[in-house]
Coordinates of C-alpha atoms and ligand atoms in Angstrom, one line a residue:
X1 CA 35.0 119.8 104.5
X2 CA 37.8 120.6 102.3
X3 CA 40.3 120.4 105.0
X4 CA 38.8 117.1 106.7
X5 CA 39.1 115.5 102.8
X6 CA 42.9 116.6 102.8
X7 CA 43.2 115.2 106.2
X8 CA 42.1 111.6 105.6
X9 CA 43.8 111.8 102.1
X10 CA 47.3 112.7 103.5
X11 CA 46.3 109.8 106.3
X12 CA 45.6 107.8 104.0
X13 CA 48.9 108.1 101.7
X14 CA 51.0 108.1 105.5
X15 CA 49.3 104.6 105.8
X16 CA 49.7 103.6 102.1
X17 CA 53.6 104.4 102.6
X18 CA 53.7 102.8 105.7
X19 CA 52.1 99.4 105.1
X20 CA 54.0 98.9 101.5
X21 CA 57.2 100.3 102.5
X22 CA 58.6 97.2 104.0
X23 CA 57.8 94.8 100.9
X24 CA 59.3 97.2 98.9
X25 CA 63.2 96.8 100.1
X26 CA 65.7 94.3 99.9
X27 CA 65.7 92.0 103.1
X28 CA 69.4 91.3 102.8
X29 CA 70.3 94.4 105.0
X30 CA 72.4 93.9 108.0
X31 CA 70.6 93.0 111.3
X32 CA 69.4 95.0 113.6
X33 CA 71.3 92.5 116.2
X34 CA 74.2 93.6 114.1
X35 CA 73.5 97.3 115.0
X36 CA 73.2 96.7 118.6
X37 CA 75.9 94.6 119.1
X38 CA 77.9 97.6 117.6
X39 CA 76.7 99.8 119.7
X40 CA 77.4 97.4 123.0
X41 CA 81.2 97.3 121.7
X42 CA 81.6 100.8 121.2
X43 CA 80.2 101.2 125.2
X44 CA 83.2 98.9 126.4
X45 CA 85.6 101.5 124.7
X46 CA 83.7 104.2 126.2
X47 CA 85.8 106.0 129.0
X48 CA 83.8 106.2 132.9
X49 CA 81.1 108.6 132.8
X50 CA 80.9 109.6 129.1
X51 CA 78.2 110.1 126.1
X52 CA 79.0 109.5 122.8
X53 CA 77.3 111.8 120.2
X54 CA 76.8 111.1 116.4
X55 CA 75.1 112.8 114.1
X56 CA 74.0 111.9 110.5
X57 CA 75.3 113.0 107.4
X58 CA 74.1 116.4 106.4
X59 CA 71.9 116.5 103.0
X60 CA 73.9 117.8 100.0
X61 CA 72.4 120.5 97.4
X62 CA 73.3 119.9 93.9
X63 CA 72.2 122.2 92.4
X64 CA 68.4 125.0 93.0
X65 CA 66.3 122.2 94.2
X66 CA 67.8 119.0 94.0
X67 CA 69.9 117.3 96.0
X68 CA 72.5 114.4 95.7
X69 CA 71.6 111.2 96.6
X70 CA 71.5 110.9 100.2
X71 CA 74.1 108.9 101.7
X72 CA 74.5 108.0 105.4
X73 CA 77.5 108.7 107.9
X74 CA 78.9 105.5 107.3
X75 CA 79.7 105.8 111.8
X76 CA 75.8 106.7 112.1
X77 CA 74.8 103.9 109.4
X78 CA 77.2 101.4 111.4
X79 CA 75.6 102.1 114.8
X80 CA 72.5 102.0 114.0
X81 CA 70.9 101.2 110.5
X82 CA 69.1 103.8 110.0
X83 CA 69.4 105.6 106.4
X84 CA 67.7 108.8 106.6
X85 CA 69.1 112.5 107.4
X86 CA 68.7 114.6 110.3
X87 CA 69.3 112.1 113.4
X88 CA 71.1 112.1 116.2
X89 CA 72.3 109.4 118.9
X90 CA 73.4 109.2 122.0
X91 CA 75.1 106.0 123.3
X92 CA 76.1 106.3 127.5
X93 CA 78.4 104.6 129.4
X94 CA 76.2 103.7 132.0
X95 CA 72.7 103.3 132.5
X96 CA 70.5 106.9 132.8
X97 CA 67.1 107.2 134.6
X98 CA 64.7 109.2 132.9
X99 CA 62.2 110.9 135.2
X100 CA 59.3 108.0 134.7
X101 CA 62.2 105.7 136.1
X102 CA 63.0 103.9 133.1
X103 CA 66.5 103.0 132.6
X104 CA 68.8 103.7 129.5
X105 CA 71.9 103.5 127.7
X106 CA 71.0 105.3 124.4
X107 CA 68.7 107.4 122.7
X108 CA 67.6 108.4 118.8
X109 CA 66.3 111.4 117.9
X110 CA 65.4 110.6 114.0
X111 CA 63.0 112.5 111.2
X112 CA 59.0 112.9 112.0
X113 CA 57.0 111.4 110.3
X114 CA 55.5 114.0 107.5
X115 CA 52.5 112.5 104.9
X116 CA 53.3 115.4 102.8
X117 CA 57.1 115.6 102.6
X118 CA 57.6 111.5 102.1
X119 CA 55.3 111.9 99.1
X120 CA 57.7 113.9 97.9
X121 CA 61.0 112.4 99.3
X122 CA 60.4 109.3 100.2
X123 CA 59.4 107.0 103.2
X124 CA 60.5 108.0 106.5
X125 CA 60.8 105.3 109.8
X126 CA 60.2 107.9 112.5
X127 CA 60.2 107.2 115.7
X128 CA 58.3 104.4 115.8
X129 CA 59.3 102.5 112.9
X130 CA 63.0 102.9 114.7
X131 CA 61.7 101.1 117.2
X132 CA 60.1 98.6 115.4
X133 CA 62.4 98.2 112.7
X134 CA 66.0 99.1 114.5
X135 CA 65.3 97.8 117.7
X136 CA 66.0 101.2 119.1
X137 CA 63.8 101.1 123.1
X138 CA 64.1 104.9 123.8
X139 CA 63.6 106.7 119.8
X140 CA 62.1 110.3 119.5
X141 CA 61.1 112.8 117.1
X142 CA 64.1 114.9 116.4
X143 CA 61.7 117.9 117.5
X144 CA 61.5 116.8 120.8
X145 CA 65.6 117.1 121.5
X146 CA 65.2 120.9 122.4
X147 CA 63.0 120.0 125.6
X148 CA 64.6 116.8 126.2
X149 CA 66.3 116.8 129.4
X150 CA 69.9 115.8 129.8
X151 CA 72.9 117.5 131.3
X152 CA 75.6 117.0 129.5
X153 CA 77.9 119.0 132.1
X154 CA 77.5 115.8 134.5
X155 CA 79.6 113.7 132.4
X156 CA 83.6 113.2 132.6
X157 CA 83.7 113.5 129.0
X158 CA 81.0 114.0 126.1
X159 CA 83.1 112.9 123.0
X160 CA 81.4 113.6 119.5
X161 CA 83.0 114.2 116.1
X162 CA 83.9 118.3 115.3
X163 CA 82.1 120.0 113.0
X164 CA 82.6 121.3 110.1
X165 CA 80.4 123.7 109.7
X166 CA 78.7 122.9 106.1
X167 CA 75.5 121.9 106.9
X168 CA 72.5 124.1 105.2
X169 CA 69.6 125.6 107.7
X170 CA 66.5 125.1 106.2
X171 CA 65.1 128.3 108.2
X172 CA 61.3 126.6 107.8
X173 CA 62.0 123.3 108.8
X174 CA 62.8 122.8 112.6
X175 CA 63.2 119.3 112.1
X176 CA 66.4 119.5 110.3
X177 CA 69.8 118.7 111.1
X178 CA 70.8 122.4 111.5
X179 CA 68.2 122.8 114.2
X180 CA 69.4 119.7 116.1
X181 CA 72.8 120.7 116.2
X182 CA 72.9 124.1 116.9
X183 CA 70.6 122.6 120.3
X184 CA 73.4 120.2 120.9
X185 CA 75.6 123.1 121.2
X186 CA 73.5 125.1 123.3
X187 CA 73.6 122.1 125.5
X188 CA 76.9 121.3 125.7
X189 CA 78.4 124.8 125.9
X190 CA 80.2 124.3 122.9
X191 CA 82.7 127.0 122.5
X192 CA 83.4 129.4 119.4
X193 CA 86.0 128.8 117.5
X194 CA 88.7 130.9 119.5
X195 CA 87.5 129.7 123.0
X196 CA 88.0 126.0 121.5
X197 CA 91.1 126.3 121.0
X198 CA 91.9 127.4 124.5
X199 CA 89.2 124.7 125.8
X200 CA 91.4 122.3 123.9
X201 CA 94.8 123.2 125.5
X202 CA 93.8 124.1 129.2
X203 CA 91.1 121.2 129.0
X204 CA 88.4 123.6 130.8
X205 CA 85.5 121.4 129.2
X206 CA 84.3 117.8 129.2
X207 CA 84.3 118.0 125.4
X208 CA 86.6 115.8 123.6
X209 CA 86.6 115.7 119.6
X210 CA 89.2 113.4 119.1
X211 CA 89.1 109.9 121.0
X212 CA 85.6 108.8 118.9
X213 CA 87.5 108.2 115.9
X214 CA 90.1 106.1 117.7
X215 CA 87.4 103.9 118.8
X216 CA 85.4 103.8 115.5
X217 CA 88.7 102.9 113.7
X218 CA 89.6 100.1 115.9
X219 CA 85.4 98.6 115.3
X220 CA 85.1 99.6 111.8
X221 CA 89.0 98.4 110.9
X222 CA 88.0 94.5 111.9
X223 CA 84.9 93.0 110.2
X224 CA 82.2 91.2 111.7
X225 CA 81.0 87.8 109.6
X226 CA 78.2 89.6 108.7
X227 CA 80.0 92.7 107.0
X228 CA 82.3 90.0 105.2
X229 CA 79.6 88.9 103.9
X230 CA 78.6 92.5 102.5
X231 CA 81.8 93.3 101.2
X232 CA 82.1 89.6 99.2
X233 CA 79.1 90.6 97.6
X234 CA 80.0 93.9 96.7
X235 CA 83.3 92.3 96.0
X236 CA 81.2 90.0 93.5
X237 CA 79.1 92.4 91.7
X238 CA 82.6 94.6 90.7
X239 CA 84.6 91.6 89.5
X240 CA 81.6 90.5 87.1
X241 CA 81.3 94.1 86.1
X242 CA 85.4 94.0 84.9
X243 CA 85.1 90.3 83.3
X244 CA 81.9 92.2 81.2
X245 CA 83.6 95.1 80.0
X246 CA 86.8 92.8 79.0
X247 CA 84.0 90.6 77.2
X248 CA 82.1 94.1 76.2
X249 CA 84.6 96.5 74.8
X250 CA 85.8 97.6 71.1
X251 CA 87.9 100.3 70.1
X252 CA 85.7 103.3 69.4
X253 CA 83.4 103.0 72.8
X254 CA 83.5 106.3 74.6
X255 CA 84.8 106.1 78.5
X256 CA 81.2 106.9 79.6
X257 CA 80.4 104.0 78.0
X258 CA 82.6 101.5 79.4
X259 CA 81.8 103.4 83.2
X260 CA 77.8 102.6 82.1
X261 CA 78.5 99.1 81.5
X262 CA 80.4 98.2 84.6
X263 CA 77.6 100.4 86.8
X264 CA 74.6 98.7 84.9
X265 CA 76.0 95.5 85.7
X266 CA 76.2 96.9 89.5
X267 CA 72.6 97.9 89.6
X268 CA 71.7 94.5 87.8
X269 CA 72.9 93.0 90.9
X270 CA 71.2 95.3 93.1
X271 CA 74.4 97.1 94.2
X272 CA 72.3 100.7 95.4
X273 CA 75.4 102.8 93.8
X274 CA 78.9 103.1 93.2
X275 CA 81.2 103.6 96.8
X276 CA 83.2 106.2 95.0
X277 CA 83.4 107.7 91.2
X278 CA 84.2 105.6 88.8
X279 CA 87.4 106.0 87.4
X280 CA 87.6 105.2 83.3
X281 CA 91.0 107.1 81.5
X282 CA 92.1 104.9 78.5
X283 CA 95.6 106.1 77.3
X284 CA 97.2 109.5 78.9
X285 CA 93.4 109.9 80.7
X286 CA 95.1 106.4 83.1
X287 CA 98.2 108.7 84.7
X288 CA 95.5 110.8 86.2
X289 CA 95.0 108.8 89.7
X290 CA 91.4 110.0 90.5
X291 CA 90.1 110.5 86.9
X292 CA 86.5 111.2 86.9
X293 CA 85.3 113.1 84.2
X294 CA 85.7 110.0 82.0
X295 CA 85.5 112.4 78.9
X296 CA 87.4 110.6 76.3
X297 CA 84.7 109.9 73.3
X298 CA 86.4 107.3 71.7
X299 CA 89.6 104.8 73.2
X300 CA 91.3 103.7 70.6
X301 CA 92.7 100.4 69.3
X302 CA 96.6 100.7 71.0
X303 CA 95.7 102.2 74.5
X304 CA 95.3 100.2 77.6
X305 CA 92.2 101.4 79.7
X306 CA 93.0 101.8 83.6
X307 CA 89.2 101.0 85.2
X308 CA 89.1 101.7 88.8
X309 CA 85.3 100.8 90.2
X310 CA 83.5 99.2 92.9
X311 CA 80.0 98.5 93.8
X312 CA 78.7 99.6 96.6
X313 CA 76.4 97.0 98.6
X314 CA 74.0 97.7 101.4
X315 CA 77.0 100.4 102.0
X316 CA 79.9 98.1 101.8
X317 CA 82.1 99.1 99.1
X318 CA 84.5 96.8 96.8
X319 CA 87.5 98.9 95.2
X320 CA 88.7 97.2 91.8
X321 CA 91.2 98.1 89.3
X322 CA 91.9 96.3 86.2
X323 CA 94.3 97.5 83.1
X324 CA 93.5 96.1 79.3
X325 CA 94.3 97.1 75.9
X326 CA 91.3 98.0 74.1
X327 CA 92.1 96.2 71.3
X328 CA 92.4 92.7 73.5
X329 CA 96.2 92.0 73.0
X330 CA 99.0 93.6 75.7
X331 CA 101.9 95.1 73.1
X332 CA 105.1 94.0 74.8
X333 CA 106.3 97.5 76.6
X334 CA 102.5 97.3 78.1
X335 CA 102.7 93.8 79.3
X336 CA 106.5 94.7 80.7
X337 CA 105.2 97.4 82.6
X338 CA 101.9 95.2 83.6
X339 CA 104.1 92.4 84.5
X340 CA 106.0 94.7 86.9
X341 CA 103.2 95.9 88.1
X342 CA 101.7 92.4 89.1
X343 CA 104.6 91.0 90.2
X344 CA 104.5 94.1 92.9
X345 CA 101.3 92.8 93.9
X346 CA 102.2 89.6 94.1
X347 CA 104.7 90.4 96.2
X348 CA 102.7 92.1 99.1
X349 CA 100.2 89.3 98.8
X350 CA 102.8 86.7 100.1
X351 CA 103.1 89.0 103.0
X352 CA 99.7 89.2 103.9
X353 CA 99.1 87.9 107.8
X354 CA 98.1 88.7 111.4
X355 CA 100.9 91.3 112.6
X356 CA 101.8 92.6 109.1
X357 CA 101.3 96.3 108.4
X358 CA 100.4 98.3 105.6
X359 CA 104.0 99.9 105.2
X360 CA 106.0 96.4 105.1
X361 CA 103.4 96.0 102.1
X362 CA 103.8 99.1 100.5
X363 CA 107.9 99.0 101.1
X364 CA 107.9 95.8 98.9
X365 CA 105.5 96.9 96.2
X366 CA 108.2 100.0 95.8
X367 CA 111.0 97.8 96.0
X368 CA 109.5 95.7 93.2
X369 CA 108.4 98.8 90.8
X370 CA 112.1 100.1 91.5
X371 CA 113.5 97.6 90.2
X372 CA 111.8 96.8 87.2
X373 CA 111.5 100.5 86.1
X374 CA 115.4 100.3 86.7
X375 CA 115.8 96.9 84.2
X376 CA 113.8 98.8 81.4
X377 CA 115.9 102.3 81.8
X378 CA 113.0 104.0 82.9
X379 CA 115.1 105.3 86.0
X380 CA 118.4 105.1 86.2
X381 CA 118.6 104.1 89.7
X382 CA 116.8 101.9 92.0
X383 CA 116.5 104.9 95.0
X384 CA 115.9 107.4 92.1
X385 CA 113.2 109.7 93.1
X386 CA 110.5 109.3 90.6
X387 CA 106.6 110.1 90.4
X388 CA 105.8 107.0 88.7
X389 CA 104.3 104.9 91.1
X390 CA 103.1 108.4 94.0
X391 CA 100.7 106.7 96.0
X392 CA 100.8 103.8 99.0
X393 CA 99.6 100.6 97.9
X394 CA 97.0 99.9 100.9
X395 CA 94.0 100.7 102.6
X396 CA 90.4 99.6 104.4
X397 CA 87.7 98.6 103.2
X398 CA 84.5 98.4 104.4
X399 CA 81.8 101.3 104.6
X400 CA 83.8 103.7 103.3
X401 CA 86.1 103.4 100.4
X402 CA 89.3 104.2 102.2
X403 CA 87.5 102.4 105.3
X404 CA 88.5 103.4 109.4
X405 CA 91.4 100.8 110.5
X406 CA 94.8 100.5 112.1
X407 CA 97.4 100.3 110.2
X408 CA 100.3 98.8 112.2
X409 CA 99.6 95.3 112.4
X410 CA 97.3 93.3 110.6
X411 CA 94.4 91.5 112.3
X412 CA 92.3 88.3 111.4
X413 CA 89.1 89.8 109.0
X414 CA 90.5 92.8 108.1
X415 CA 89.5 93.9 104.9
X416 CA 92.0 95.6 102.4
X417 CA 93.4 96.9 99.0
X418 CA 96.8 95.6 97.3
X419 CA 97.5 98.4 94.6
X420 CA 100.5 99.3 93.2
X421 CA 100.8 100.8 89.9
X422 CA 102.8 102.6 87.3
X423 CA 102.1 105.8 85.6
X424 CA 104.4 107.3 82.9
X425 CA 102.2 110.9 81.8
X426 CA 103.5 112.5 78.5
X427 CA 107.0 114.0 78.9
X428 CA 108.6 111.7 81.6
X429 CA 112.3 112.0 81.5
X430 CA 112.4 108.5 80.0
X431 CA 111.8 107.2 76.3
X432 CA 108.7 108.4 74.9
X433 CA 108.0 105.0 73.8
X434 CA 106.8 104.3 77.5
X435 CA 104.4 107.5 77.4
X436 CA 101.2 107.1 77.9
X437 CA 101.7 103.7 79.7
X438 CA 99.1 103.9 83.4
X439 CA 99.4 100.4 84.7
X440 CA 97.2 100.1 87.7
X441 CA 96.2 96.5 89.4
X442 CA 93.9 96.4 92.7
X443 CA 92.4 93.6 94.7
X444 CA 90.6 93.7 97.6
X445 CA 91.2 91.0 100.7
X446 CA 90.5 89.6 103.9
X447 CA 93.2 88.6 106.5
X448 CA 92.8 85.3 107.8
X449 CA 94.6 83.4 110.7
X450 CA 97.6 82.3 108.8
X451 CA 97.6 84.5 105.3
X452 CA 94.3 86.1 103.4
X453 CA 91.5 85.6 101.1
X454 CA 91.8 86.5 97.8
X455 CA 88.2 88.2 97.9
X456 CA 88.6 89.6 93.9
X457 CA 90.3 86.6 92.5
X458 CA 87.4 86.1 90.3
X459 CA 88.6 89.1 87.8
X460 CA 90.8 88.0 85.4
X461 CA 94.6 89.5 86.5
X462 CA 97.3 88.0 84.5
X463 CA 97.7 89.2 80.7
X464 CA 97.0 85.9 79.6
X465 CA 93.5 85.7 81.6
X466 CA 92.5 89.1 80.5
X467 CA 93.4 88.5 77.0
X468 CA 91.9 84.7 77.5
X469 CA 89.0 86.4 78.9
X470 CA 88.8 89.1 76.2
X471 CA 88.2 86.9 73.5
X472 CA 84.8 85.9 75.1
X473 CA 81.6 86.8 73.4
X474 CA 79.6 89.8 74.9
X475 CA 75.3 89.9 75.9
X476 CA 76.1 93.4 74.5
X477 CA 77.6 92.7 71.3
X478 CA 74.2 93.1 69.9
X479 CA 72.8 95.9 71.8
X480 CA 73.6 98.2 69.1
X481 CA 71.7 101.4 69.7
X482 CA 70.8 104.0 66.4
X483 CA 72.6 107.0 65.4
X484 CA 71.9 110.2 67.4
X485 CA 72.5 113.5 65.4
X486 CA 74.4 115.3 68.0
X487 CA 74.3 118.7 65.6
X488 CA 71.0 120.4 63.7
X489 CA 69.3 118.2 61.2
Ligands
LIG501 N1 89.6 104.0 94.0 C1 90.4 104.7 94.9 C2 91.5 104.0 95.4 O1 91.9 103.0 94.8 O2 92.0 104.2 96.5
MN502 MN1 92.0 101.7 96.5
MN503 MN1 90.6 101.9 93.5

């Protein structure tokens, strides 16, 4: 009796789940049309005879028993839509025959459906809500890949991304992405780790690791209308969250603090998460390129902040920087290296255009820095070597932060980053006055037939709109919170 109550209990909650899931999530997501049509594009690229394989993003341990966040393969995510762990699909070149006689071109192997575990974890599709939901004709539990029955060795080429060997075997769960892998390898014949190297060289197998991200570079690196429309809205979200903070801050605010308000303002706009850390150094903290931590308990009145966020959207990710003096006023050696700075950007903008590539833009943001670090007698000499401006000024967009794309020659709806910057850490060979200076400006674009859209333009980017914008009052100037004794009583 005991066991039959359990029973209809745990069907009960599997129904429960399943009826409110839907009116539970945002209805903004990309279309499953969207999916498919991917997945249609990717088989033109395909070579004669060939399966691609993709697997989903592994599930990452934090710490005992709890894991990060789970984030899709943003390749998996694009192909499909689905957003859970452990999956697997197949997309063929040509139509297969399954031993009923139905034709196919691609298969998902997903999660099972498990009462117990999704009142733990969460709601799961399975295989029929892939179907329903995804579009997905031919979608199976991922238990049922072991038996399932195709022979890789009969295609030209089966082309799948390497792997990197960090994925975790739950040893009592054969639904897991371990499981499905190490059968995809039994399948395939994949070889160990000395044979592959001699696989690679002589060719002796039909497995190739390499072309997939070619192809996924070439989809991913132009945007569809619909992904625009992602990425402006992610786009949105971050710009609002800088024009806050500029309204928002006051000497004295910790970096955490300044991070919270620009990601509450994300989740306000039902952004899921941030598509990379947020990066908050005020002062010295700014030279650091990927600073992190965001330690710093209090930035204080003469620094400029260097705030480097974007909102991730339905998985499209903006990528933001902004630089302002805390206390709302540039001092003139920060607006002379912030002037050089923009005037880099600037620069690259007006080259923007089909054909253009990311070095012609990142050539002229150099040439610009040069010279104006030469004008001040920061370096002595325009083809000095210097670390003060290290990194390229470009990249994607899109799914990822630094998104798949070419990078020779632009094409209409790419999306992209302009951002140079300058970065003078604590005993450059230059007057100390400059120290501490970390001058970074970003935007994020689209390429259009003739030039680009300014997709960022909304943040405030000249010295006279931040300051302008600065002066604004705040909704937080009165969400003043009480003391916290951080020692004994
Ligand atoms: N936020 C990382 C970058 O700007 O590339
Ligand atoms: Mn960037
Ligand atoms: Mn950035």
């Amino acid at each position: 009796m005991k066991i039959l109550v359990a029973f209809l209990s745990l069907t009960f909650c599997l129904n429960f789940l399943q009826s409110n899931a839907q009116g539970d999530m945002p209805t903004d997501f990309l279309s499953k049309d969207f999916h498919l049509d991917r997945r249609a594009k990717l088989r033109e690229k395909l070579p004669a005879n060939s399966v691609a394989v993709f697997f989903a993003n592994p599930v990452r341990n934090r710490a005992n028993d709890t894991d990060y966040m789970y984030h899709q393969d943003p390749n998996f995510y694009y192909l499909t839509g689905y957003k859970e762990p452990h999956a697997m699909l197949l997309v063929f070149k040509d139509k297969q025959t399954a031993a009923n006689g139905t034709r196919y071109d691609e298969i998902i192997f997903v999660q099972p459906r498990n009462a117990m575990a999704e009142m733990w974890t969460g709601r799961r599709l399975g295989d029929q809500g892939v179907k329903n939901l995804l579009g997905f004709e031919q979608s199976f539990n991922n238990t049922e890949f072991k038996k399932y029955n195709v022979d890789f060795s009969k295609f030209d080429q089966v082309l799948f991304y390497d792997f990197f060997n960090d994925v975790r075997d739950n040893p009592s769960d054969s639904s897991d992405l371990y499981t499905l892998i190490e059968q995809f390898k039994v399948k395939v014949n994949y070889p160990t780790k000395d044979q592959l190297t001699i696989a690679r060289e002589q060719k002796k197998n039909n497995l190739n690791t390499t072309a997939l991200n070619t192809y996924m570079s070439e989809l991913r690196g132009v945007k569809t209308k619909e992904e625009v429309e992602m990425i402006r809205m992610a786009v949105r979200v971050s710009c609002q969250g800088q024009i806050e903070v500029m309204k928002a801050i006051k000497p004295g605010m910790s970096e955490r603090e300044i991070q919270g308000v620009h990601e509450f303002v994300y989740k306000k706009y039902e952004a899921e998460d941030v598509g990379y850390n947020s990066i908050v150094g005020a002062g010295h903290n700014g030279c650091i390129l990927h600073y992190i931590e965001n330690y710093k308990p209090e930035v204080s009145s003469k620094e400029l902040i260097l705030m480097d966020l974007g909102a991730e959207y339905h998985g499209y990710t903006a990528d933001i920087t902004r630089t302002i003096p805390v206390n709302g006023k540039f001092s003139p050696d920060q607006k002379a290296i912030y002037d050089i700075v923009l005037e880099a950007q600037e620069a690259a903008m007006k080259k923007v255009k089909p054909g253009t590539s990311f070095a012609e833009l990142n050539q002229v943001t150099k040439e610009v820095v040069n010279k104006g670090l030469k004008d001040l007698g920061i370096i002595k000499s325009e083809n000095e070597n210097h670390l003060y401006y290290p990194h390229g000024c470009c990249h994607h967009i899109g799914l990822d932060v630094h998104d798949k794309g070419l990078r020779d020659g632009m094409q209409e709806n790419m999306t992209f980053t302009i951002e140079p910057g300058i970065y003078i850490p604590e005993n450059s060979k230059c007057d100390p006055r400059w120290w501490g200076i970390a001058v970074r400006i970003e935007d994020d674009y689209r390429v259009t037939k003739e030039g680009y859209e300014h997709l960022s333009s909304m943040a405030p980017r000249t010295t006279e709109e931040i300051e302008a914008t600065m002066k604004l009052p705040s909704p937080l100037d009165n969400f003043i919170l009480p003391e916290i004794n951080k020692g004994r009583e």
